Coordinates of C-alpha atoms in Angstrom, one line a residue:
M5 CA 0.0 0.0 0.0
T6 CA 2.8 2.4 0.9
S7 CA 4.5 1.5 -2.3
Q8 CA 1.5 2.5 -4.3
I9 CA 1.1 5.8 -2.5
D10 CA 4.8 6.6 -3.1
E11 CA 4.3 5.8 -6.8
V12 CA 1.3 8.1 -7.0
I13 CA 3.2 10.9 -5.2
A14 CA 6.3 10.4 -7.3
E15 CA 4.1 10.5 -10.5
A16 CA 2.4 13.7 -9.3
V17 CA 5.8 15.3 -8.6
V18 CA 7.0 14.4 -12.1
V19 CA 3.9 15.9 -13.6
R20 CA 4.2 19.1 -11.6
K21 CA 7.9 19.3 -12.5
T22 CA 7.2 18.7 -16.1
K23 CA 4.5 21.5 -16.0
E24 CA 7.0 23.8 -14.3
E25 CA 9.7 23.0 -16.8
L26 CA 7.3 23.6 -19.7
E27 CA 6.2 26.9 -18.3
Q28 CA 9.8 28.0 -17.8
Q29 CA 10.6 26.8 -21.3
R30 CA 7.7 28.9 -22.6
K31 CA 8.9 31.9 -20.7
D32 CA 12.4 31.4 -22.1
I33 CA 11.1 31.3 -25.6
E34 CA 9.0 34.4 -25.0
A35 CA 12.1 36.2 -23.8
L36 CA 13.9 35.4 -27.0
H37 CA 11.0 37.0 -28.9
N38 CA 10.7 40.2 -26.9
F39 CA 12.4 42.5 -29.4
Y40 CA 9.3 42.8 -31.6
K41 CA 5.6 43.1 -31.2
M42 CA 2.6 41.7 -33.2
R43 CA -0.4 43.7 -34.1
K44 CA -3.6 42.6 -35.9
K45 CA -5.1 45.1 -38.3
G46 CA -7.8 44.4 -40.8
G47 CA -7.7 40.7 -40.0
E48 CA -3.9 40.5 -40.8
W49 CA -1.1 40.2 -38.3
S50 CA 1.9 42.5 -38.8
M51 CA 5.3 42.7 -37.0
S52 CA 7.2 45.7 -35.9
F53 CA 10.4 45.9 -33.9
K54 CA 10.9 47.5 -30.5
K55 CA 14.0 49.8 -30.9
I56 CA 15.1 49.7 -27.3
E57 CA 14.9 45.9 -27.0
F58 CA 16.5 45.6 -30.5
L59 CA 19.5 47.7 -29.3
N60 CA 19.7 45.8 -26.1
L61 CA 19.8 42.6 -28.1
L62 CA 22.7 43.9 -30.2
K63 CA 24.5 44.9 -27.0
R64 CA 24.1 41.3 -25.7
F65 CA 25.9 40.2 -28.8
G66 CA 28.7 42.7 -27.8
F67 CA 28.1 45.4 -30.4
Y68 CA 28.8 49.0 -29.4
A69 CA 29.4 52.4 -30.9
Y70 CA 33.0 53.5 -30.0
E71 CA 33.3 57.2 -30.0
M72 CA 36.9 57.9 -31.0
D73 CA 36.4 61.7 -30.9
V74 CA 33.5 64.2 -31.4
N75 CA 33.5 63.6 -35.1
T76 CA 34.3 59.9 -35.4
I77 CA 32.3 56.9 -34.3
K78 CA 33.2 53.3 -35.2
F79 CA 31.3 50.1 -34.5
V80 CA 33.1 47.5 -32.4
R81 CA 32.3 44.1 -30.9
M82 CA 33.5 43.5 -27.3
V83 CA 34.1 40.1 -25.9
N84 CA 35.5 40.2 -22.4
N85 CA 38.4 42.7 -22.6
T86 CA 38.9 42.3 -26.4
I87 CA 37.3 44.5 -29.0
Q88 CA 37.1 44.1 -32.8
E89 CA 36.2 46.7 -35.4
V90 CA 33.1 45.7 -37.3
N91 CA 30.7 47.3 -39.8
E92 CA 27.0 47.3 -40.3
K93 CA 27.2 44.2 -42.5
T94 CA 28.7 42.2 -39.7
I95 CA 26.0 43.4 -37.2
I96 CA 23.2 42.5 -39.7
K97 CA 24.7 39.1 -40.3
E98 CA 24.9 38.3 -36.6
F99 CA 21.3 39.6 -36.1
L100 CA 19.9 37.4 -38.9
K101 CA 21.9 34.4 -37.6
H102 CA 20.3 34.9 -34.2
I103 CA 16.8 35.0 -35.7
E104 CA 17.4 31.8 -37.7
A105 CA 18.1 30.0 -34.4
I106 CA 15.1 31.3 -32.5
P107 CA 12.6 28.5 -31.7
T108 CA 9.0 28.9 -32.8
L109 CA 6.7 30.8 -30.4
E110 CA 3.1 29.6 -30.0
K111 CA 0.8 32.3 -28.6
L112 CA -3.0 32.1 -27.9
T113 CA -5.1 34.7 -29.6
I114 CA -7.9 34.3 -27.1
P115 CA -8.0 33.9 -23.3
E116 CA -6.8 30.5 -22.1
E117 CA -10.1 29.7 -20.4
E118 CA -12.0 30.2 -23.6
Y119 CA -9.4 28.3 -25.5
N120 CA -9.8 25.3 -23.2
Q121 CA -13.5 25.1 -24.0
K122 CA -12.9 24.7 -27.7
D123 CA -13.0 21.4 -29.5
D124 CA -9.7 20.0 -30.5
A125 CA -10.5 20.5 -34.1
E126 CA -11.0 24.3 -33.5
K127 CA -8.1 25.0 -31.2
A128 CA -5.5 25.2 -33.9
Q129 CA -7.0 28.3 -35.4
Y130 CA -6.6 30.2 -32.1
I131 CA -2.9 29.5 -31.9
R132 CA -0.6 32.0 -33.6
K133 CA 2.8 30.6 -34.5
V134 CA 5.7 33.0 -34.9
T135 CA 8.6 31.1 -36.7
S136 CA 12.1 32.3 -37.3
D137 CA 11.2 32.7 -41.0
T138 CA 8.3 35.0 -40.0
I139 CA 10.7 37.2 -38.0
K140 CA 13.4 37.1 -40.7
E141 CA 11.0 38.2 -43.4
A142 CA 9.9 41.2 -41.3
A143 CA 13.6 42.0 -40.4
L144 CA 14.6 41.9 -44.1
N145 CA 11.8 44.3 -44.9
S146 CA 13.0 46.6 -42.1
L147 CA 16.8 46.6 -42.6
D148 CA 16.9 50.3 -43.7
T149 CA 15.0 51.3 -40.5
L150 CA 16.7 49.0 -38.0
F151 CA 20.3 49.6 -39.2
K152 CA 20.2 53.3 -39.8
T153 CA 23.5 54.7 -38.7
K154 CA 21.8 57.2 -36.4
L155 CA 20.0 54.3 -34.6
L156 CA 23.2 52.2 -34.3
Y157 CA 25.0 55.2 -32.8
C158 CA 22.7 54.6 -29.8
L159 CA 24.7 51.4 -29.0
T160 CA 26.3 53.3 -26.2
P161 CA 28.5 51.1 -23.9
D162 CA 27.7 51.0 -20.2
R163 CA 31.2 52.4 -19.5
P164 CA 33.6 54.3 -21.8
I165 CA 35.7 52.1 -24.1
E166 CA 39.4 52.6 -23.1
I167 CA 42.0 51.1 -25.4
M168 CA 45.1 49.7 -23.8
S169 CA 48.2 51.6 -25.0
D170 CA 51.9 51.5 -24.2
E171 CA 53.3 53.9 -21.7
K172 CA 56.4 56.1 -22.2
F173 CA 58.7 53.5 -20.6
S174 CA 56.5 50.3 -20.9
K175 CA 55.6 48.1 -23.8
Y176 CA 52.8 45.5 -23.7
L177 CA 52.5 42.5 -25.9
F178 CA 49.6 40.0 -25.8
Y179 CA 49.9 36.2 -26.0
K180 CA 47.5 33.2 -25.5
N181 CA 48.7 32.6 -21.9
G182 CA 48.8 36.3 -20.8
F183 CA 50.1 39.7 -21.5
V184 CA 53.7 40.7 -21.2
Q185 CA 54.9 44.1 -19.8
I186 CA 58.4 45.2 -20.9
T187 CA 60.4 47.9 -19.2
K188 CA 64.1 48.7 -19.4
D189 CA 64.8 46.5 -16.3
D190 CA 62.2 43.8 -16.4
I191 CA 59.9 41.5 -18.5
T192 CA 56.9 40.1 -16.7
L193 CA 54.0 37.9 -17.7
H194 CA 50.5 38.8 -16.3
D195 CA 47.1 37.2 -16.3
Y196 CA 44.4 38.8 -18.5
S197 CA 42.4 39.3 -15.3
E198 CA 44.8 42.1 -14.5
L199 CA 43.9 44.1 -17.7
K200 CA 42.2 47.4 -16.8
K201 CA 41.4 48.4 -20.4
N202 CA 40.4 46.9 -23.7
I203 CA 42.7 45.4 -26.3
F204 CA 42.0 44.6 -30.0
I205 CA 41.4 41.0 -30.5
N206 CA 43.9 41.1 -33.5
Q207 CA 46.7 42.0 -31.0
V208 CA 46.5 38.6 -29.3
L209 CA 49.3 36.4 -30.7
Q210 CA 48.3 32.8 -31.2
R211 CA 51.3 31.4 -29.2
D212 CA 52.4 31.2 -25.6
Y213 CA 55.1 33.4 -24.2
V214 CA 57.9 31.4 -22.6
Q215 CA 60.6 33.5 -21.0
D216 CA 62.7 30.6 -19.7
I217 CA 64.0 28.7 -22.7
A218 CA 65.4 26.0 -20.3
T219 CA 61.8 24.7 -19.8
F220 CA 62.1 23.0 -23.3
N221 CA 64.4 20.4 -21.8
D222 CA 67.1 20.8 -24.5
P223 CA 70.0 22.4 -22.6
A224 CA 72.5 22.4 -25.5
R225 CA 70.2 24.1 -27.9
A226 CA 68.8 26.4 -25.2
K227 CA 72.2 28.0 -24.9
E228 CA 72.4 28.9 -28.6
K229 CA 71.1 32.1 -30.1
G230 CA 67.9 31.9 -32.1
N231 CA 68.2 31.9 -35.8
F232 CA 66.4 35.2 -36.1
E233 CA 68.9 36.8 -33.8
K234 CA 71.7 35.4 -35.9
F235 CA 70.1 36.8 -39.0
F236 CA 69.6 40.2 -37.2
Y237 CA 73.3 40.3 -36.4
N238 CA 74.3 39.4 -40.0
I239 CA 72.4 42.3 -41.5
C240 CA 74.3 44.7 -39.2
I241 CA 77.8 43.4 -40.2
V242 CA 80.4 46.0 -41.3
Y243 CA 83.4 44.9 -43.2
D244 CA 86.9 46.5 -43.2
K245 CA 89.0 47.0 -46.3
Q246 CA 90.3 43.4 -46.0
R247 CA 86.6 42.2 -46.0
K248 CA 86.9 41.1 -42.4
I249 CA 84.2 41.9 -39.9
D250 CA 84.7 45.1 -38.0
I251 CA 83.5 43.9 -34.6
E252 CA 83.2 47.3 -33.0
K253 CA 81.3 49.0 -35.8
T254 CA 79.1 45.9 -36.2
E255 CA 78.2 45.9 -32.5
R256 CA 77.3 49.6 -32.7
R257 CA 75.0 49.0 -35.6
F258 CA 73.5 45.9 -33.9
L259 CA 72.5 48.1 -30.9
S260 CA 71.2 50.8 -33.3
L261 CA 68.9 48.3 -35.1
K262 CA 67.7 46.9 -31.9
T263 CA 66.6 50.4 -30.7
I264 CA 65.0 51.0 -34.1
V265 CA 62.9 47.8 -33.8
G266 CA 62.0 48.7 -30.2
Y267 CA 60.9 52.2 -31.3
A268 CA 58.8 50.8 -34.2
L269 CA 56.9 48.4 -31.9
H270 CA 56.4 51.0 -29.1
N271 CA 52.8 52.1 -29.4
Y272 CA 53.4 55.5 -27.8
M273 CA 53.2 58.8 -29.7
Q274 CA 54.0 61.5 -27.1
Y275 CA 57.6 62.1 -28.2
K276 CA 59.5 63.0 -31.3
L277 CA 58.3 60.7 -34.1
S278 CA 60.4 59.7 -37.0
L279 CA 60.2 57.7 -40.3
I280 CA 62.3 54.5 -40.2
L281 CA 63.9 53.8 -43.6
F282 CA 65.6 50.5 -44.4
T283 CA 67.8 50.5 -47.4
D284 CA 70.9 48.6 -48.8
A285 CA 74.5 49.2 -47.8
R286 CA 75.8 47.6 -51.0
L287 CA 77.6 50.2 -53.1
N288 CA 75.4 50.7 -56.2
E289 CA 78.1 51.0 -58.8
E290 CA 75.7 50.1 -61.6
D291 CA 72.4 51.9 -62.2
E292 CA 70.2 49.2 -60.8
A293 CA 68.4 48.3 -57.7
N294 CA 70.0 46.1 -55.1
G295 CA 67.8 44.0 -52.8
R296 CA 67.8 40.5 -51.3
T297 CA 69.5 41.9 -48.2
G298 CA 66.8 41.0 -45.7
K299 CA 64.6 44.1 -45.5
T300 CA 61.4 42.3 -46.2
L301 CA 62.2 39.6 -43.7
L302 CA 63.1 42.2 -41.0
C303 CA 59.8 44.0 -41.5
K304 CA 57.9 40.7 -41.6
A305 CA 59.3 40.0 -38.1
L306 CA 57.6 43.2 -36.8
G307 CA 54.3 42.0 -38.2
K308 CA 54.7 38.6 -36.4
M309 CA 55.0 40.6 -33.1
L310 CA 51.8 42.5 -33.7
N311 CA 49.4 40.5 -35.9
T312 CA 47.5 37.5 -34.7
D313 CA 47.2 36.2 -38.2
E314 CA 47.6 37.1 -41.9
K315 CA 44.3 38.9 -41.9
S316 CA 45.1 41.2 -39.0
S317 CA 45.9 44.8 -39.5
V318 CA 47.8 45.9 -36.4
F319 CA 50.8 45.8 -38.7
V320 CA 49.9 46.8 -42.3
E321 CA 52.2 46.5 -45.3
L322 CA 51.5 48.7 -48.3
N323 CA 53.0 48.3 -51.8
G324 CA 55.4 51.2 -52.3
K325 CA 55.2 51.0 -56.1
D326 CA 51.5 51.8 -55.9
F327 CA 51.7 54.3 -53.0
T328 CA 50.7 57.7 -54.2
P329 CA 50.5 60.6 -51.7
D330 CA 47.6 62.2 -53.4
D331 CA 45.5 59.1 -53.4
K332 CA 42.8 59.5 -50.7
F333 CA 42.5 55.7 -50.4
K334 CA 46.3 55.1 -49.9
Y335 CA 45.7 53.9 -46.3
S336 CA 42.6 51.9 -47.0
K337 CA 44.2 48.7 -45.8
C338 CA 44.5 50.2 -42.3
N339 CA 41.9 49.9 -39.6
L340 CA 41.1 51.1 -36.1
D341 CA 43.7 48.8 -34.6
T342 CA 46.6 49.6 -37.0
R343 CA 49.7 50.6 -35.0
L344 CA 52.6 50.2 -37.6
V345 CA 52.6 50.8 -41.3
H346 CA 55.3 49.6 -43.7
I347 CA 55.6 51.1 -47.2
N348 CA 57.4 48.3 -48.9
D349 CA 59.7 48.9 -51.9
M350 CA 59.2 52.6 -52.1
R351 CA 59.6 54.2 -55.5
K352 CA 62.9 55.8 -56.6
Y353 CA 63.1 59.5 -55.7
F354 CA 60.0 59.3 -53.5
D355 CA 59.9 62.6 -51.5
I356 CA 59.4 61.5 -47.9
E357 CA 58.3 65.1 -47.1
H358 CA 54.8 63.8 -48.1
L359 CA 54.8 61.4 -45.1
F360 CA 55.8 63.8 -42.3
N361 CA 52.3 65.1 -41.6
D362 CA 51.0 61.5 -41.5
I363 CA 53.8 60.5 -39.0
T364 CA 53.3 63.5 -36.6
D365 CA 49.6 64.2 -36.9
G366 CA 48.2 60.7 -37.8
I367 CA 47.1 59.0 -40.9
F368 CA 43.6 59.4 -42.4
V369 CA 42.0 56.1 -43.2
K370 CA 39.5 56.3 -46.1
K371 CA 37.8 53.3 -47.6
E372 CA 35.3 53.3 -50.5
H373 CA 31.8 54.1 -49.5
E374 CA 32.8 54.7 -45.9
K375 CA 33.4 57.8 -43.8
G376 CA 37.1 58.3 -43.1
Y377 CA 38.7 58.6 -39.7
P378 CA 42.2 59.4 -38.3
I379 CA 44.5 57.0 -36.4
Q380 CA 48.0 57.4 -35.1
S381 CA 50.6 54.8 -36.3
K382 CA 54.3 54.5 -36.4
M383 CA 55.6 54.3 -40.0
L384 CA 58.5 52.6 -41.7
A385 CA 59.6 52.3 -45.3
S386 CA 62.0 50.1 -47.2
S387 CA 63.5 50.7 -50.7
N388 CA 66.1 49.1 -53.0
K389 CA 66.4 52.5 -54.5
K390 CA 67.3 55.9 -53.0
V391 CA 64.5 58.2 -51.9
K392 CA 64.4 62.0 -51.8
I393 CA 65.6 63.2 -48.3
E394 CA 66.6 66.9 -48.6
G395 CA 66.8 69.6 -46.1
E396 CA 67.7 69.6 -42.4
S397 CA 64.1 68.9 -41.3
A398 CA 63.8 65.8 -43.5
I399 CA 67.2 64.5 -42.5
D400 CA 66.4 65.0 -38.8
R401 CA 63.0 63.2 -39.0
T402 CA 64.3 60.2 -40.9
I403 CA 66.2 57.3 -39.3
I404 CA 68.0 55.5 -42.1
F405 CA 69.5 52.0 -41.6
E406 CA 71.5 50.3 -44.3
L407 CA 71.4 46.5 -44.3
S408 CA 74.7 44.8 -44.7
E409 CA 75.9 43.1 -47.9
Y410 CA 75.9 39.8 -46.0
Y411 CA 72.8 38.5 -47.8
S412 CA 72.3 38.6 -51.5
S413 CA 70.7 36.6 -54.3
V414 CA 73.4 34.0 -53.7
R415 CA 73.2 33.7 -50.0
S416 CA 69.8 33.9 -48.3
P417 CA 68.5 33.1 -44.8
L418 CA 66.9 30.0 -46.2
T419 CA 70.2 28.7 -47.6
E420 CA 72.0 29.6 -44.4
F421 CA 69.6 28.3 -41.8
K422 CA 67.9 25.6 -43.9
Q423 CA 64.5 26.7 -42.7
W424 CA 61.7 29.1 -43.7
F425 CA 61.4 31.8 -41.0
F426 CA 58.0 32.2 -39.2
S427 CA 56.7 28.9 -40.7
D428 CA 56.1 25.3 -39.6
D429 CA 59.9 25.0 -39.8
W430 CA 60.0 26.7 -36.5
D431 CA 59.2 24.8 -33.3
A432 CA 58.0 26.3 -30.0
M433 CA 61.6 26.9 -28.8
E434 CA 62.6 28.8 -32.0
W435 CA 59.5 31.0 -31.6
S436 CA 60.3 31.7 -27.9
K437 CA 63.9 32.6 -28.8
F438 CA 62.5 35.0 -31.4
D439 CA 60.0 36.5 -28.9
N440 CA 62.6 37.1 -26.2
F441 CA 65.1 38.6 -28.6
I442 CA 62.5 41.1 -29.9
L443 CA 61.5 41.9 -26.3
S444 CA 65.2 42.7 -25.6
C445 CA 65.0 45.2 -28.5
C446 CA 62.2 47.0 -26.7
Q447 CA 64.4 47.1 -23.6
E448 CA 67.4 48.6 -25.5
F449 CA 65.1 51.3 -26.9
F450 CA 64.0 52.2 -23.3
K451 CA 67.6 52.3 -22.2
H452 CA 69.2 54.2 -25.0
G453 CA 66.4 55.9 -27.0
L454 CA 66.6 55.8 -30.8
V455 CA 70.2 55.4 -31.8
R456 CA 71.2 56.4 -35.3
A457 CA 73.6 54.1 -37.1
D458 CA 76.8 55.4 -38.7
P459 CA 76.4 55.3 -42.5
I460 CA 78.2 52.7 -44.5
N461 CA 77.8 53.6 -48.2
L462 CA 74.8 55.8 -47.8
K463 CA 76.5 59.0 -48.8
M464 CA 78.1 57.6 -51.8
N465 CA 74.9 55.9 -53.0
T466 CA 73.0 59.1 -52.5
L467 CA 75.5 60.9 -54.7
Y468 CA 75.3 58.2 -57.3
D469 CA 71.6 58.6 -57.5
H470 CA 71.5 62.4 -57.6
T471 CA 74.5 63.1 -59.7
H472 CA 76.5 60.6 -61.8
R473 CA 79.0 57.9 -61.0
D474 CA 81.6 59.4 -63.3
F475 CA 81.3 62.8 -61.7
V476 CA 81.6 61.4 -58.2
R477 CA 84.7 59.5 -59.1
W478 CA 86.2 62.5 -60.9
F479 CA 85.4 65.0 -58.1
K480 CA 86.8 62.7 -55.5
Y481 CA 90.1 62.3 -57.3
Q482 CA 90.3 65.9 -58.4
F483 CA 90.4 67.2 -54.8
S484 CA 92.1 64.4 -53.0
E485 CA 95.5 62.6 -52.8
F486 CA 95.6 58.9 -51.8
D487 CA 98.0 56.6 -50.0
D488 CA 99.1 53.2 -51.2
E489 CA 96.0 51.5 -49.7
G490 CA 93.6 53.8 -51.5
S491 CA 92.7 55.9 -48.5
I492 CA 92.5 59.7 -48.8
N493 CA 95.8 61.1 -47.6
I494 CA 95.1 64.8 -48.4
D495 CA 91.7 66.4 -48.6
R496 CA 92.2 69.7 -50.5
I497 CA 88.8 70.9 -49.7
L498 CA 89.5 70.7 -45.9
I499 CA 92.9 72.2 -46.2
N500 CA 91.9 75.0 -48.6
S501 CA 88.7 75.9 -46.8
W502 CA 90.3 76.9 -43.5
Q503 CA 92.3 80.1 -44.0
I504 CA 92.1 83.1 -41.8
D505 CA 91.8 85.5 -44.6
M506 CA 89.2 85.0 -47.3
K507 CA 91.6 86.1 -50.0
D508 CA 94.0 83.3 -49.0
R509 CA 91.4 80.6 -49.5
S510 CA 91.5 78.7 -52.7
R511 CA 88.7 79.6 -55.0
Y512 CA 87.7 77.4 -57.9
N513 CA 86.8 78.8 -61.3
K514 CA 83.5 77.0 -62.2
K515 CA 84.1 77.3 -65.9
E516 CA 87.6 75.8 -65.7
L517 CA 86.3 72.9 -63.5
Y518 CA 83.5 72.3 -66.0
N519 CA 85.9 72.3 -69.0
K520 CA 88.2 69.9 -67.1
F521 CA 85.4 67.5 -66.4
T522 CA 84.0 67.5 -69.9
S523 CA 87.5 67.1 -71.3
D524 CA 87.9 64.0 -69.2
Y525 CA 84.3 62.8 -69.9
P526 CA 83.4 64.2 -73.3
D527 CA 80.2 62.1 -73.6
F528 CA 78.5 64.5 -71.1
L529 CA 78.6 67.2 -73.8
R530 CA 76.1 65.2 -75.8
M531 CA 73.6 64.9 -72.9
K532 CA 70.7 67.3 -73.3
Y533 CA 70.2 67.9 -69.6
F534 CA 73.9 68.5 -68.7
N535 CA 75.3 72.1 -68.7
Q536 CA 77.3 74.4 -66.5
A537 CA 74.4 75.0 -64.1
M538 CA 73.9 71.2 -63.6
F539 CA 77.6 70.7 -63.1
T540 CA 77.7 73.4 -60.4
K541 CA 74.6 71.9 -58.7
W542 CA 76.4 68.5 -58.6
I543 CA 79.4 70.1 -56.9
K544 CA 77.2 71.6 -54.2
R545 CA 75.5 68.3 -53.6
Y546 CA 78.8 66.5 -53.4
V547 CA 80.2 68.9 -50.8
A548 CA 77.0 69.0 -48.8
T549 CA 76.6 65.2 -48.7
M550 CA 80.2 64.2 -48.0
Y551 CA 80.8 66.9 -45.4
D552 CA 77.4 66.7 -43.7
D553 CA 76.7 70.4 -44.4
K554 CA 79.7 71.4 -42.4
V555 CA 81.2 73.2 -45.3
K556 CA 79.7 76.5 -46.4
I557 CA 79.5 77.1 -50.1
D558 CA 79.9 80.6 -51.5
E559 CA 79.7 81.7 -55.1
I560 CA 81.2 85.0 -56.3
R561 CA 81.9 86.8 -59.6
S562 CA 85.2 88.5 -60.0
S563 CA 86.9 90.0 -63.1
G564 CA 84.3 88.4 -65.4
C565 CA 84.7 84.9 -63.9
D566 CA 82.5 82.8 -61.7
Y567 CA 84.1 81.2 -58.7
I568 CA 83.0 78.7 -56.0
I569 CA 84.5 78.9 -52.5
F570 CA 84.3 76.3 -49.7
T571 CA 84.5 77.4 -46.1
Y572 CA 84.6 74.9 -43.3
K573 CA 82.2 76.1 -40.5
E574 CA 84.5 74.8 -37.8
K575 CA 88.2 74.3 -38.0
P576 CA 88.7 70.7 -39.2
E577 CA 91.2 68.2 -37.8
I578 CA 93.7 67.8 -40.6
K579 CA 95.9 64.8 -40.3

């Protein structure tokens, strides 16, 4: 008897529980349908959307309007502390995807008591079913209304969106297992729960940060430098006249390049901003571009420290051959998260003056059919050819680094290391060595600031590009005497430019110099562009380039002849 009572009670509990579950399920489904309302007019049901509930729904998906400044609003998606720039298409796609997954809602069109009195055959006509297709049809008919920009601007976040940025003496990088803070004295790994601001999802590198290489349980290999660090050193190598490595000069260039990389990665703009220019140190004796020295691989390494994948845009590479300053879409590949722009293979004689406003004031991102907006980004360029850098301001705002002749079309990193950098050829240890080396570059920048590298062949290559090789050789030998090893023993410009009395200084008859040059190189007389004025311009460029603007150039006319006079601004050390 007791057993039967227990069974009846248990069955009643199950029934009650089932009813409660069904009621809760019904409420849950109704909650999913609460962003619209149904209205019957003229015997037909129509659907309209509740704007506040619609906006709240989009917020639950993580969509917000990010106000960059009073004139610029961008749409983003926030997931935990990460944000991603999105457009209206992405929001619409997510909204429709949500609708397609909504379960059908069954709603009585008459009171429940009245409904229960109806015959089973009649009940169906008093149940209104709202399917996902019904909602989707209404949504598609209302896209212009629902996704008006002004309405979406109302996706105001509960608290201001603050983007994580580097500090003056701190750099942050983001990995799968946490974020890393780099200062001049320390490198520390932190849990993401410690983040106080938002970061772009494209900043999170899809690998773990491992500071202690010894954890890989390969002691012998752990002591070796990583292959990227070896490559990095090789592109800094300076050779002496015997083609031996000049260790002291190479070490100075190694430090310089480390600070340049640290500067480029440092997402901080409240100090003097410069353009980084990578070019080739190889003396360009022939009128052709060099290349294959490692510039592209070096810049690619910076991208591997900033971009989570190939589609990311924290680091953006632009084709220098197609880069036109007047093109309003020139930065269209950049996005809200872009922090470093590389203009790859810049055109010959490109005037870098066109870039200085973009570097100091920020770049303006304009895409087709979209409103443009400004962002601030560091900028670097690379070129096999020489670009136009003229005037003290341009020289001061440009950091030029010549990559060594170590690599060429004959010897490449692939042939030397037998692996393709940043590919599956690298295991976790190689990636960790790469990470730790780049982080050390950031530390060197914090310690030393941006260190300029001493030029290798930059001056001579600049002259070759802006004058002519025959003229450069002629002028050099015309005003110099050489020792047995080919080094300049006597520099007549220095000796003759420092005399107490102007009348004692050697002055050079421009016409006589021109006649002497054309006598030695008569082919120039057949060149349309070449004349006395061009020749004098070349002289001025040679002196300004080779003597770093330390020699003042005067031109005078006396007794019907034109003269050029060189005056050293400070007394030179004449050996």
